[in-house]
Amino acid sequence: MRKFLVFGVVLSLVISCTQQPAARQDAFPFHLPREKPDREMSAAMERIYTAYRAPKPDDNELFSQFKYTELKGFDYHGHDGTVSRRDPSKILLHGGKYYVWYTHRQTPTPPQGAANANDTIPSSDWDLSEIWYATSKDGFNWEEQGVAIERPEKPLVGWRSVTTTDILHWKGKFYLYYQGFMEASGKRGDDCPVAVSYADSPDGPWTPHHQIVIPNGAEGAWDQYSIHDPYPLVHNGRIYLYYKSDFGEKGDLVRMQGLAIADDPLGPFTKHPLNPVITSGHETSLFPFEEGVAALVYKDGPEHNTIQYSKDWVNFEIASITELMPYAAAPFVPDAFSDTKNGRGITWGLAHFINLGGSEKFHSMLVRFDCDLSLDLHDPEMKRHRVNHRPDVYFRQGLSEKQRLRIQQEQTLTE
Ligand code: AAL
C-alpha cells in the first residue's frame, strides 16, 4: 500500500511539472508591451507580435474601419431594376479629374435568370451590359460621361456582355481590362475570359483588342470557366494582373484569386504556378504597400473580412481582421502604376451595394468608401475596432422558417 502511495505522489509531481512552463515567470504585465516581450507566451499572444504589424489594431497601419457615403450624379430610374451600376474600376487621377469605369446595365426589365433571358432580357445584373465611365472633382459628386466600351458584334469576345473592368496606365497609354461574356451569365455558370481595349486618352476612343488576353484555364483547372475581376498593377517593370475564379459545383462554389504576369499590356500573360495566391475574397482589390502589396479580402472563403499583405506579391499573410468591408472595392491608388518600392496605401475609393430592389427589381449602385490604410494618414476614427450596429441590423439577420421549426422541435420543453 505504502509503495502505491509514494508512486502516486511522485507521479502527480511529474505530471504537474510537465504541465507548468519550464521556468516560472511573473504574470503578463498590466500595460500591453508594444514590442514582443522576452517571456514564454501562448500561441495567440505570440501571434499578435509576429503576424500583425502591431499588437493593437489602433496601431496597425494595415487595419482600418470603412465609412460609406452615397454618391451624387447617377440616376437609377427610381430603383426599378432596369438600370444598374456595379463593379467599379480603380479610380484614375488624370488632367485634374478623377475617372472611374464600371459595369452599366440598362434593360427593359430587371434580371430574369438564364432560362428566361433573351437578346433584350438580362439573365443577371451584369448581363447585356456595357462599360461606362464618369468623372469627378471631389470623389463625391460625379458626372456620368456615357459609354466607354460597347458590346462588340457576335461572335467577338464580349458580344453578350462586357463587364467588371479595371484600368491600367502604362507608358502613356490607357488599357481597360474587362470580362467578355460569350453567353448569358448563369447558362452553365458565370463563365467568361478577359478582354482588353486601349486608348491614348481616358476619355477614349477605345480600340478593342478583339482577342482574349487572359484565357480560361485548361479543362479540369481551377480557373477553367471564369476569369473575373481583372485587377492590374505595375511591379518590377511588369504588369501584375490579379483575378478571381469561381470553381466547384453551382451552389457550392469556391472563389479564389490568381495572378497573371506580362511584359506587355496586350499579353501574353503567364499565370503564376502557385495559383490560387489568395484563398478567399471575391472582387479582390489590392494596392502597393511598402515593398509589397496589400489586399482587401472580403465576402467569400475562410479568410474573408481580412486585409492581407505579401512582400513578394505572391505569398499572402493575414495582416488584420476587420468588418463591414467595401464590396467590389475600387480604391484610388496613387502609386498603382509607378512601379513603386515604397507603396503608400489608400484612403478612399468606390465600391458597390448589390441586391437593391430584391429579386423582383435586382440592381446595384455605386458608393464611396473611406478608410485609413495609408502610411501618410493617421485617422484614429478609422482605427476603432468595433462597428456598433443598431438592433434592427441584427433582427434583419432573422431565423429562417426551417431553423425556427428545428429549434422549436429541439428546445421546446414539454410539461
Ligand atoms: C461580380 C464580379 C464579377 C462576376 C459578377 C460580375 O461581383 O465578381 O463581375 O462575374 O460579380
Tab-separated table of C-alpha atoms and ligand atoms in Angstrom:
chain	number	residue	atom	x	y	z
A	1	MET	CA	0.000	0.000	0.000
A	2	ARG	CA	2.766	2.419	1.049
A	3	LYS	CA	4.561	1.772	-2.294
A	4	PHE	CA	1.366	2.764	-4.252
A	5	LEU	CA	1.028	5.962	-2.166
A	6	VAL	CA	4.626	7.025	-2.822
A	7	PHE	CA	4.231	6.183	-6.530
A	8	GLY	CA	1.016	8.272	-6.727
A	9	VAL	CA	2.694	11.330	-5.128
A	10	VAL	CA	5.751	11.077	-7.409
A	11	LEU	CA	3.503	10.650	-10.496
A	12	SER	CA	1.370	13.727	-9.655
A	13	LEU	CA	4.562	15.792	-9.132
A	14	VAL	CA	5.902	14.682	-12.524
A	15	ILE	CA	2.567	15.488	-14.261
A	16	SER	CA	2.269	18.917	-12.621
A	17	CYS	CA	5.861	19.739	-13.594
A	18	THR	CA	5.360	18.730	-17.252
A	19	GLN	CA	2.191	20.907	-17.496
A	20	GLN	CA	3.792	24.017	-15.952
A	21	PRO	CA	6.095	26.192	-18.077
A	22	ALA	CA	9.685	25.181	-17.678
A	23	ALA	CA	10.637	28.371	-15.890
A	24	ARG	CA	8.241	30.131	-13.524
A	25	GLN	CA	7.608	33.725	-14.678
A	26	ASP	CA	5.760	36.810	-13.488
A	27	ALA	CA	2.185	37.396	-14.665
A	28	PHE	CA	1.749	39.144	-18.007
A	29	PRO	CA	2.156	42.912	-17.458
A	30	PHE	CA	-0.778	45.334	-16.952
A	31	HIS	CA	0.257	47.553	-19.883
A	32	LEU	CA	0.364	45.649	-23.197
A	33	PRO	CA	4.004	45.793	-24.383
A	34	ARG	CA	4.398	47.465	-27.815
A	35	GLU	CA	7.304	45.138	-28.623
A	36	LYS	CA	7.377	41.363	-28.207
A	37	PRO	CA	8.263	40.675	-24.560
A	38	ASP	CA	11.030	38.239	-23.661
A	39	ARG	CA	8.853	35.586	-21.996
A	40	GLU	CA	7.065	32.364	-22.777
A	41	MET	CA	3.701	33.105	-24.368
A	42	SER	CA	0.687	31.258	-25.698
A	43	ALA	CA	0.237	30.844	-29.462
A	44	ALA	CA	-2.337	33.673	-29.516
A	45	MET	CA	-0.020	36.065	-27.691
A	46	GLU	CA	2.899	35.111	-29.953
A	47	ARG	CA	0.664	35.840	-32.963
A	48	ILE	CA	-0.102	39.445	-32.094
A	49	TYR	CA	3.641	40.135	-32.124
A	50	THR	CA	4.578	38.026	-35.154
A	51	ALA	CA	1.572	38.007	-37.538
A	52	TYR	CA	0.412	41.609	-37.256
A	53	ARG	CA	2.187	44.943	-37.653
A	54	ALA	CA	1.217	45.943	-34.089
A	55	PRO	CA	-0.344	44.127	-31.130
A	56	LYS	CA	-3.301	46.564	-31.125
A	57	PRO	CA	-5.438	47.337	-34.227
A	58	ASP	CA	-5.234	51.054	-33.329
A	59	ASP	CA	-1.520	50.993	-34.197
A	60	ASN	CA	-1.750	48.664	-37.218
A	61	GLU	CA	-1.255	50.567	-40.498
A	62	LEU	CA	-2.968	47.674	-42.293
A	63	PHE	CA	-6.086	47.783	-40.142
A	64	SER	CA	-8.981	50.132	-40.795
A	65	GLN	CA	-12.687	50.556	-40.445
A	66	PHE	CA	-14.640	51.633	-43.518
A	67	LYS	CA	-17.047	54.582	-43.805
A	68	TYR	CA	-19.634	54.892	-46.607
A	69	THR	CA	-21.135	57.876	-48.458
A	70	GLU	CA	-23.913	57.983	-51.081
A	71	LEU	CA	-22.744	59.389	-54.411
A	72	LYS	CA	-24.395	62.181	-56.386
A	73	GLY	CA	-24.759	62.202	-60.182
A	74	PHE	CA	-26.133	58.749	-61.010
A	75	ASP	CA	-29.794	58.112	-61.987
A	76	TYR	CA	-31.218	54.663	-61.123
A	77	HIS	CA	-34.680	55.021	-62.735
A	78	GLY	CA	-36.307	55.135	-59.318
A	79	HIS	CA	-34.521	51.884	-58.414
A	80	ASP	CA	-36.917	49.863	-60.601
A	81	GLY	CA	-34.175	47.386	-61.525
A	82	THR	CA	-33.844	48.447	-65.181
A	83	VAL	CA	-30.628	50.399	-64.523
A	84	SER	CA	-27.643	49.038	-62.615
A	85	ARG	CA	-24.116	50.262	-61.976
A	86	ARG	CA	-21.576	47.984	-60.281
A	87	ASP	CA	-18.027	46.595	-60.154
A	88	PRO	CA	-16.178	49.918	-60.464
A	89	SER	CA	-12.565	50.182	-61.640
A	90	LYS	CA	-9.746	51.642	-59.601
A	91	ILE	CA	-10.001	55.453	-59.560
A	92	LEU	CA	-7.624	57.203	-62.013
A	93	LEU	CA	-6.480	60.802	-61.478
A	94	HIS	CA	-5.687	62.443	-64.831
A	95	GLY	CA	-5.814	66.024	-66.087
A	96	GLY	CA	-7.115	67.289	-62.737
A	97	LYS	CA	-10.095	64.911	-62.734
A	98	TYR	CA	-10.914	61.602	-61.115
A	99	TYR	CA	-12.082	58.913	-63.547
A	100	VAL	CA	-13.995	55.698	-62.833
A	101	TRP	CA	-15.258	52.990	-65.181
A	102	TYR	CA	-17.961	50.484	-64.240
A	103	THR	CA	-20.488	47.927	-65.450
A	104	HIS	CA	-23.624	49.733	-66.703
A	105	ARG	CA	-26.788	47.767	-67.413
A	106	GLN	CA	-29.869	49.453	-68.909
A	107	THR	CA	-32.508	46.885	-69.931
A	108	PRO	CA	-36.321	46.870	-70.347
A	109	THR	CA	-36.657	44.545	-67.356
A	110	PRO	CA	-34.683	43.647	-64.234
A	111	PRO	CA	-32.679	40.352	-64.463
A	112	GLN	CA	-34.933	37.318	-65.132
A	113	GLY	CA	-32.494	34.376	-64.811
A	114	ALA	CA	-30.731	32.414	-67.575
A	115	ALA	CA	-33.819	30.339	-68.503
A	116	ASN	CA	-35.882	33.472	-69.267
A	117	ALA	CA	-33.122	35.602	-70.813
A	118	ASN	CA	-33.082	36.587	-74.475
A	119	ASP	CA	-31.486	39.281	-76.641
A	120	THR	CA	-33.047	42.054	-74.538
A	121	ILE	CA	-33.968	40.399	-71.248
A	122	PRO	CA	-30.925	40.020	-68.942
A	123	SER	CA	-30.141	36.789	-67.109
A	124	SER	CA	-28.206	38.525	-64.316
A	125	ASP	CA	-27.423	42.001	-63.011
A	126	TRP	CA	-24.321	42.161	-65.248
A	127	ASP	CA	-25.792	40.546	-68.385
A	128	LEU	CA	-26.312	42.659	-71.602
A	129	SER	CA	-24.057	45.336	-70.072
A	130	GLU	CA	-21.537	47.898	-71.305
A	131	ILE	CA	-18.614	49.670	-69.685
A	132	TRP	CA	-19.493	53.289	-68.892
A	133	TYR	CA	-17.448	55.967	-67.164
A	134	ALA	CA	-17.821	59.066	-65.026
A	135	THR	CA	-15.585	61.897	-63.816
A	136	SER	CA	-15.418	63.907	-60.598
A	137	LYS	CA	-13.524	66.733	-58.946
A	138	ASP	CA	-14.067	65.536	-55.351
A	139	GLY	CA	-14.962	61.835	-55.427
A	140	PHE	CA	-18.433	62.512	-54.045
A	141	ASN	CA	-20.156	64.360	-56.928
A	142	TRP	CA	-19.839	62.542	-60.262
A	143	GLU	CA	-20.688	63.431	-63.861
A	144	GLU	CA	-21.623	60.391	-65.956
A	145	GLN	CA	-19.861	60.648	-69.346
A	146	GLY	CA	-21.526	57.706	-71.068
A	147	VAL	CA	-20.293	54.521	-72.741
A	148	ALA	CA	-16.580	53.683	-72.971
A	149	ILE	CA	-16.707	50.067	-74.180
A	150	GLU	CA	-19.732	48.840	-76.155
A	151	ARG	CA	-20.639	45.198	-76.696
A	152	PRO	CA	-18.993	44.132	-79.981
A	153	GLU	CA	-20.769	42.186	-82.730
A	154	LYS	CA	-21.275	38.441	-82.280
A	155	PRO	CA	-19.065	36.305	-82.203
A	156	LEU	CA	-16.357	38.724	-80.980
A	157	VAL	CA	-15.284	38.340	-77.329
A	158	GLY	CA	-17.759	40.171	-75.098
A	159	TRP	CA	-20.628	40.235	-77.631
A	160	ARG	CA	-23.150	39.192	-74.929
A	161	SER	CA	-21.832	41.486	-72.177
A	162	VAL	CA	-18.705	43.446	-71.249
A	163	THR	CA	-18.390	43.914	-67.510
A	164	THR	CA	-16.246	44.296	-64.390
A	165	THR	CA	-13.451	46.419	-65.760
A	166	ASP	CA	-10.197	47.837	-64.416
A	167	ILE	CA	-7.748	50.416	-65.650
A	168	LEU	CA	-4.003	50.287	-66.387
A	169	HIS	CA	-1.949	53.372	-67.261
A	170	TRP	CA	1.207	52.118	-68.983
A	171	LYS	CA	3.831	54.056	-70.955
A	172	GLY	CA	1.427	56.898	-71.784
A	173	LYS	CA	-1.433	54.696	-72.974
A	174	PHE	CA	-4.575	53.559	-71.160
A	175	TYR	CA	-5.906	49.973	-71.051
A	176	LEU	CA	-9.275	48.721	-69.823
A	177	TYR	CA	-9.411	45.005	-68.979
A	178	TYR	CA	-12.897	43.513	-68.664
A	179	GLN	CA	-14.874	40.304	-68.591
A	180	GLY	CA	-16.039	39.341	-72.085
A	181	PHE	CA	-19.165	37.179	-71.929
A	182	MET	CA	-19.983	34.983	-74.946
A	183	GLU	CA	-23.216	33.622	-73.441
A	184	ALA	CA	-25.730	34.809	-70.842
A	185	SER	CA	-24.246	34.554	-67.350
A	186	GLY	CA	-25.813	31.643	-65.483
A	187	LYS	CA	-26.384	29.463	-68.575
A	188	ARG	CA	-23.742	26.991	-67.330
A	189	GLY	CA	-22.175	29.288	-64.812
A	190	ASP	CA	-20.710	32.788	-64.634
A	191	ASP	CA	-18.323	31.848	-67.437
A	192	CYS	CA	-16.097	34.271	-69.316
A	193	PRO	CA	-12.480	35.132	-70.223
A	194	VAL	CA	-10.908	38.598	-70.011
A	195	ALA	CA	-10.514	41.001	-72.946
A	196	VAL	CA	-8.850	44.411	-73.259
A	197	SER	CA	-9.277	47.725	-75.095
A	198	TYR	CA	-6.800	50.589	-75.289
A	199	ALA	CA	-6.779	54.368	-75.853
A	200	ASP	CA	-4.493	57.409	-75.893
A	201	SER	CA	-6.836	59.254	-73.511
A	202	PRO	CA	-9.006	58.140	-70.571
A	203	ASP	CA	-11.884	59.748	-72.484
A	204	GLY	CA	-11.290	57.318	-75.363
A	205	PRO	CA	-11.935	56.442	-78.101
A	206	TRP	CA	-11.206	52.870	-77.021
A	207	THR	CA	-9.897	50.339	-79.532
A	208	PRO	CA	-10.891	46.746	-78.698
A	209	HIS	CA	-8.042	44.215	-78.970
A	210	HIS	CA	-10.693	41.685	-80.039
A	211	GLN	CA	-8.632	38.806	-78.609
A	212	ILE	CA	-8.859	37.029	-75.267
A	213	VAL	CA	-5.969	38.380	-73.183
A	214	ILE	CA	-6.449	36.256	-70.037
A	215	PRO	CA	-7.792	32.898	-71.216
A	216	ASN	CA	-9.776	30.413	-69.195
A	217	GLY	CA	-7.694	27.593	-67.721
A	218	ALA	CA	-7.365	24.139	-69.279
A	219	GLU	CA	-10.132	21.584	-68.730
A	220	GLY	CA	-10.068	20.454	-65.107
A	221	ALA	CA	-8.101	23.510	-63.979
A	222	TRP	CA	-9.440	25.643	-61.096
A	223	ASP	CA	-9.972	28.604	-63.460
A	224	GLN	CA	-11.337	26.674	-66.438
A	225	TYR	CA	-14.633	28.548	-66.617
A	226	SER	CA	-14.381	32.024	-65.124
A	227	ILE	CA	-11.717	34.731	-65.211
A	228	HIS	CA	-13.272	37.539	-63.186
A	229	ASP	CA	-12.352	40.902	-61.692
A	230	PRO	CA	-9.152	41.643	-63.665
A	231	TYR	CA	-7.046	43.968	-61.488
A	232	PRO	CA	-3.734	45.228	-62.996
A	233	LEU	CA	-0.875	46.836	-61.039
A	234	VAL	CA	2.729	47.553	-62.073
A	235	HIS	CA	5.549	45.781	-60.223
A	236	ASN	CA	9.201	45.104	-61.135
A	237	GLY	CA	8.647	46.677	-64.554
A	238	ARG	CA	5.899	44.189	-65.381
A	239	ILE	CA	2.089	44.046	-65.303
A	240	TYR	CA	0.805	42.027	-62.349
A	241	LEU	CA	-2.842	41.264	-63.085
A	242	TYR	CA	-4.768	39.650	-60.229
A	243	TYR	CA	-8.093	37.937	-60.995
A	244	LYS	CA	-10.743	35.783	-59.354
A	245	SER	CA	-12.212	32.453	-60.422
A	246	ASP	CA	-15.344	30.639	-59.204
A	247	PHE	CA	-14.774	26.898	-59.124
A	248	GLY	CA	-16.539	23.732	-57.959
A	249	GLU	CA	-20.209	22.949	-58.478
A	250	LYS	CA	-23.002	25.553	-58.602
A	251	GLY	CA	-24.384	26.058	-55.111
A	252	ASP	CA	-21.039	25.006	-53.644
A	253	LEU	CA	-18.725	27.450	-55.385
A	254	VAL	CA	-15.263	28.249	-54.105
A	255	ARG	CA	-13.850	31.654	-55.013
A	256	MET	CA	-10.104	32.317	-55.013
A	257	GLN	CA	-7.675	34.778	-56.574
A	258	GLY	CA	-4.998	34.127	-59.179
A	259	LEU	CA	-2.111	36.157	-60.614
A	260	ALA	CA	-1.040	36.527	-64.262
A	261	ILE	CA	2.064	38.474	-65.266
A	262	ALA	CA	3.046	40.084	-68.599
A	263	ASP	CA	5.678	42.400	-70.041
A	264	ASP	CA	3.168	43.922	-72.458
A	265	PRO	CA	-0.410	45.071	-71.664
A	266	LEU	CA	-1.731	43.056	-74.615
A	267	GLY	CA	-0.010	39.925	-73.326
A	268	PRO	CA	0.926	37.209	-73.381
A	269	PHE	CA	0.095	36.863	-69.684
A	270	THR	CA	1.672	33.964	-67.797
A	271	LYS	CA	-0.387	32.562	-64.925
A	272	HIS	CA	1.630	32.079	-61.745
A	273	PRO	CA	2.445	28.421	-60.979
A	274	LEU	CA	1.378	28.909	-57.347
A	275	ASN	CA	-2.154	29.998	-58.333
A	276	PRO	CA	-4.503	30.436	-56.491
A	277	VAL	CA	-2.490	33.004	-54.481
A	278	ILE	CA	-5.362	34.197	-52.226
A	279	THR	CA	-7.803	31.621	-50.842
A	280	SER	CA	-10.708	33.976	-50.176
A	281	GLY	CA	-12.346	37.160	-51.370
A	282	HIS	CA	-14.498	37.994	-54.327
A	283	GLU	CA	-13.773	41.203	-56.223
A	284	THR	CA	-10.398	41.451	-54.549
A	285	SER	CA	-8.734	44.865	-54.528
A	286	LEU	CA	-5.013	45.389	-54.000
A	287	PHE	CA	-2.578	48.260	-53.566
A	288	PRO	CA	1.211	48.615	-53.307
A	289	PHE	CA	2.253	48.902	-49.656
A	290	GLU	CA	5.907	49.463	-48.713
A	291	GLU	CA	7.820	46.996	-50.914
A	292	GLY	CA	4.921	44.565	-51.098
A	293	VAL	CA	1.243	44.565	-51.938
A	294	ALA	CA	-1.836	44.588	-49.690
A	295	ALA	CA	-5.231	43.063	-50.493
A	296	LEU	CA	-8.778	43.722	-49.303
A	297	VAL	CA	-10.246	40.221	-48.915
A	298	TYR	CA	-13.984	40.041	-48.214
A	299	LYS	CA	-17.238	38.214	-48.918
A	300	ASP	CA	-16.113	34.602	-49.530
A	301	GLY	CA	-13.732	31.985	-48.191
A	302	PRO	CA	-12.098	31.000	-44.913
A	303	GLU	CA	-10.172	34.286	-44.713
A	304	HIS	CA	-12.934	36.737	-45.654
A	305	ASN	CA	-13.032	40.016	-43.723
A	306	THR	CA	-9.252	40.263	-43.698
A	307	ILE	CA	-6.656	42.691	-45.011
A	308	GLN	CA	-3.694	40.701	-46.298
A	309	TYR	CA	-0.106	41.514	-47.218
A	310	SER	CA	2.509	39.953	-49.470
A	311	LYS	CA	6.129	41.102	-49.501
A	312	ASP	CA	6.812	39.198	-52.750
A	313	TRP	CA	3.402	39.944	-54.386
A	314	VAL	CA	2.659	36.174	-54.460
A	315	ASN	CA	2.578	34.736	-50.925
A	316	PHE	CA	-0.022	36.480	-48.777
A	317	GLU	CA	-0.420	36.563	-44.976
A	318	ILE	CA	-3.271	37.988	-42.897
A	319	ALA	CA	-2.289	41.485	-41.722
A	320	SER	CA	-5.528	42.294	-39.885
A	321	ILE	CA	-9.134	41.267	-39.383
A	322	THR	CA	-11.846	43.857	-39.944
A	323	GLU	CA	-15.555	44.179	-40.794
A	324	LEU	CA	-18.146	45.916	-42.993
A	325	MET	CA	-15.639	45.851	-45.847
A	326	PRO	CA	-16.444	47.520	-49.191
A	327	TYR	CA	-17.679	45.038	-51.836
A	328	ALA	CA	-16.024	45.373	-55.266
A	329	ALA	CA	-13.780	47.965	-53.624
A	330	ALA	CA	-12.121	50.154	-56.257
A	331	PRO	CA	-9.638	52.327	-54.410
A	332	PHE	CA	-7.825	55.433	-55.574
A	333	VAL	CA	-4.278	54.015	-55.674
A	334	PRO	CA	-1.938	56.929	-56.477
A	335	ASP	CA	1.065	54.588	-56.970
A	336	ALA	CA	-0.760	51.740	-58.771
A	337	PHE	CA	1.327	52.191	-61.952
A	338	SER	CA	4.521	53.853	-60.717
A	339	ASP	CA	6.344	50.571	-60.028
A	340	THR	CA	6.971	51.914	-56.546
A	341	LYS	CA	9.195	50.174	-53.995
A	342	ASN	CA	7.536	52.158	-51.209
A	343	GLY	CA	3.752	51.881	-51.650
A	344	ARG	CA	1.917	54.458	-49.545
A	345	GLY	CA	-1.524	52.812	-49.294
A	346	ILE	CA	-5.086	54.075	-49.769
A	347	THR	CA	-7.672	56.323	-48.101
A	348	TRP	CA	-10.756	56.165	-50.358
A	349	GLY	CA	-12.388	54.653	-53.408
A	350	LEU	CA	-15.678	53.466	-54.850
A	351	ALA	CA	-17.471	50.185	-54.233
A	352	HIS	CA	-20.966	48.828	-54.839
A	353	PHE	CA	-24.072	47.785	-52.953
A	354	ILE	CA	-25.817	44.892	-54.689
A	355	ASN	CA	-29.197	43.198	-54.105
A	356	LEU	CA	-31.033	46.515	-54.184
A	357	GLY	CA	-34.744	46.099	-55.012
A	358	GLY	CA	-34.846	42.417	-54.019
A	359	SER	CA	-35.210	39.619	-56.573
A	360	GLU	CA	-38.023	41.469	-58.447
A	361	LYS	CA	-36.061	44.679	-59.078
A	362	PHE	CA	-32.493	43.443	-58.654
A	363	HIS	CA	-29.878	46.104	-59.356
A	364	SER	CA	-26.736	47.611	-57.840
A	365	MET	CA	-25.443	51.096	-57.100
A	366	LEU	CA	-22.034	52.683	-56.745
A	367	VAL	CA	-20.995	54.119	-53.379
A	368	ARG	CA	-17.912	55.767	-51.903
A	369	PHE	CA	-15.842	54.305	-49.081
A	370	ASP	CA	-13.194	55.972	-46.944
A	371	CYS	CA	-10.571	54.297	-44.753
A	372	ASP	CA	-7.104	54.755	-43.319
A	373	LEU	CA	-4.820	52.182	-44.913
A	374	SER	CA	-2.220	54.826	-45.638
A	375	LEU	CA	1.292	55.411	-44.314
A	376	ASP	CA	0.666	59.136	-44.867
A	377	LEU	CA	-2.555	59.470	-42.835
A	378	HIS	CA	-3.348	58.855	-39.164
A	379	ASP	CA	-7.111	58.955	-38.586
A	380	PRO	CA	-7.870	57.419	-35.166
A	381	GLU	CA	-11.611	57.274	-36.017
A	382	MET	CA	-10.770	54.776	-38.743
A	383	LYS	CA	-8.805	52.638	-36.287
A	384	ARG	CA	-11.668	51.973	-33.886
A	385	HIS	CA	-12.057	48.218	-33.836
A	386	ARG	CA	-15.793	47.964	-33.277
A	387	VAL	CA	-18.713	48.797	-35.536
A	388	ASN	CA	-21.743	49.345	-33.304
A	389	HIS	CA	-24.872	48.197	-35.130
A	390	ARG	CA	-28.400	49.155	-34.128
A	391	PRO	CA	-30.734	46.286	-33.091
A	392	ASP	CA	-32.585	46.327	-36.435
A	393	VAL	CA	-29.388	45.227	-38.210
A	394	TYR	CA	-29.290	42.123	-36.013
A	395	PHE	CA	-33.019	41.448	-36.273
A	396	ARG	CA	-32.780	41.553	-40.069
A	397	GLN	CA	-30.480	38.515	-39.756
A	398	GLY	CA	-33.505	36.568	-38.516
A	399	LEU	CA	-34.061	32.794	-38.327
A	400	SER	CA	-35.459	31.075	-41.404
A	401	GLU	CA	-38.756	29.193	-41.031
A	402	LYS	CA	-36.805	25.911	-41.255
A	403	GLN	CA	-34.440	26.992	-38.452
A	404	ARG	CA	-37.311	28.199	-36.265
A	405	LEU	CA	-39.099	24.847	-36.702
A	406	ARG	CA	-35.905	22.881	-35.858
A	407	ILE	CA	-35.293	24.927	-32.743
A	408	GLN	CA	-38.890	24.605	-31.579
A	409	GLN	CA	-38.763	20.821	-32.051
A	410	GLU	CA	-35.418	20.548	-30.252
A	411	GLN	CA	-35.824	23.071	-27.498
A	412	THR	CA	-39.480	23.425	-26.584
A	413	LEU	CA	-39.780	21.957	-23.106
A	414	THR	CA	-42.705	19.553	-22.666
A	415	GLU	CA	-44.530	19.548	-19.283
B	1	AAL	C1	-19.000	40.461	-59.510
B	1	AAL	C2	-17.633	40.032	-60.031
B	1	AAL	C3	-17.788	39.570	-61.492
B	1	AAL	C4	-18.770	38.440	-61.555
B	1	AAL	C5	-20.054	39.186	-61.256
B	1	AAL	C6	-19.896	40.402	-62.141
B	1	AAL	O1	-19.017	40.653	-58.148
B	1	AAL	O2	-17.094	39.015	-59.223
B	1	AAL	O3	-18.467	40.585	-62.245
B	1	AAL	O4	-18.829	37.930	-62.891
B	1	AAL	O5	-19.996	39.513	-59.848
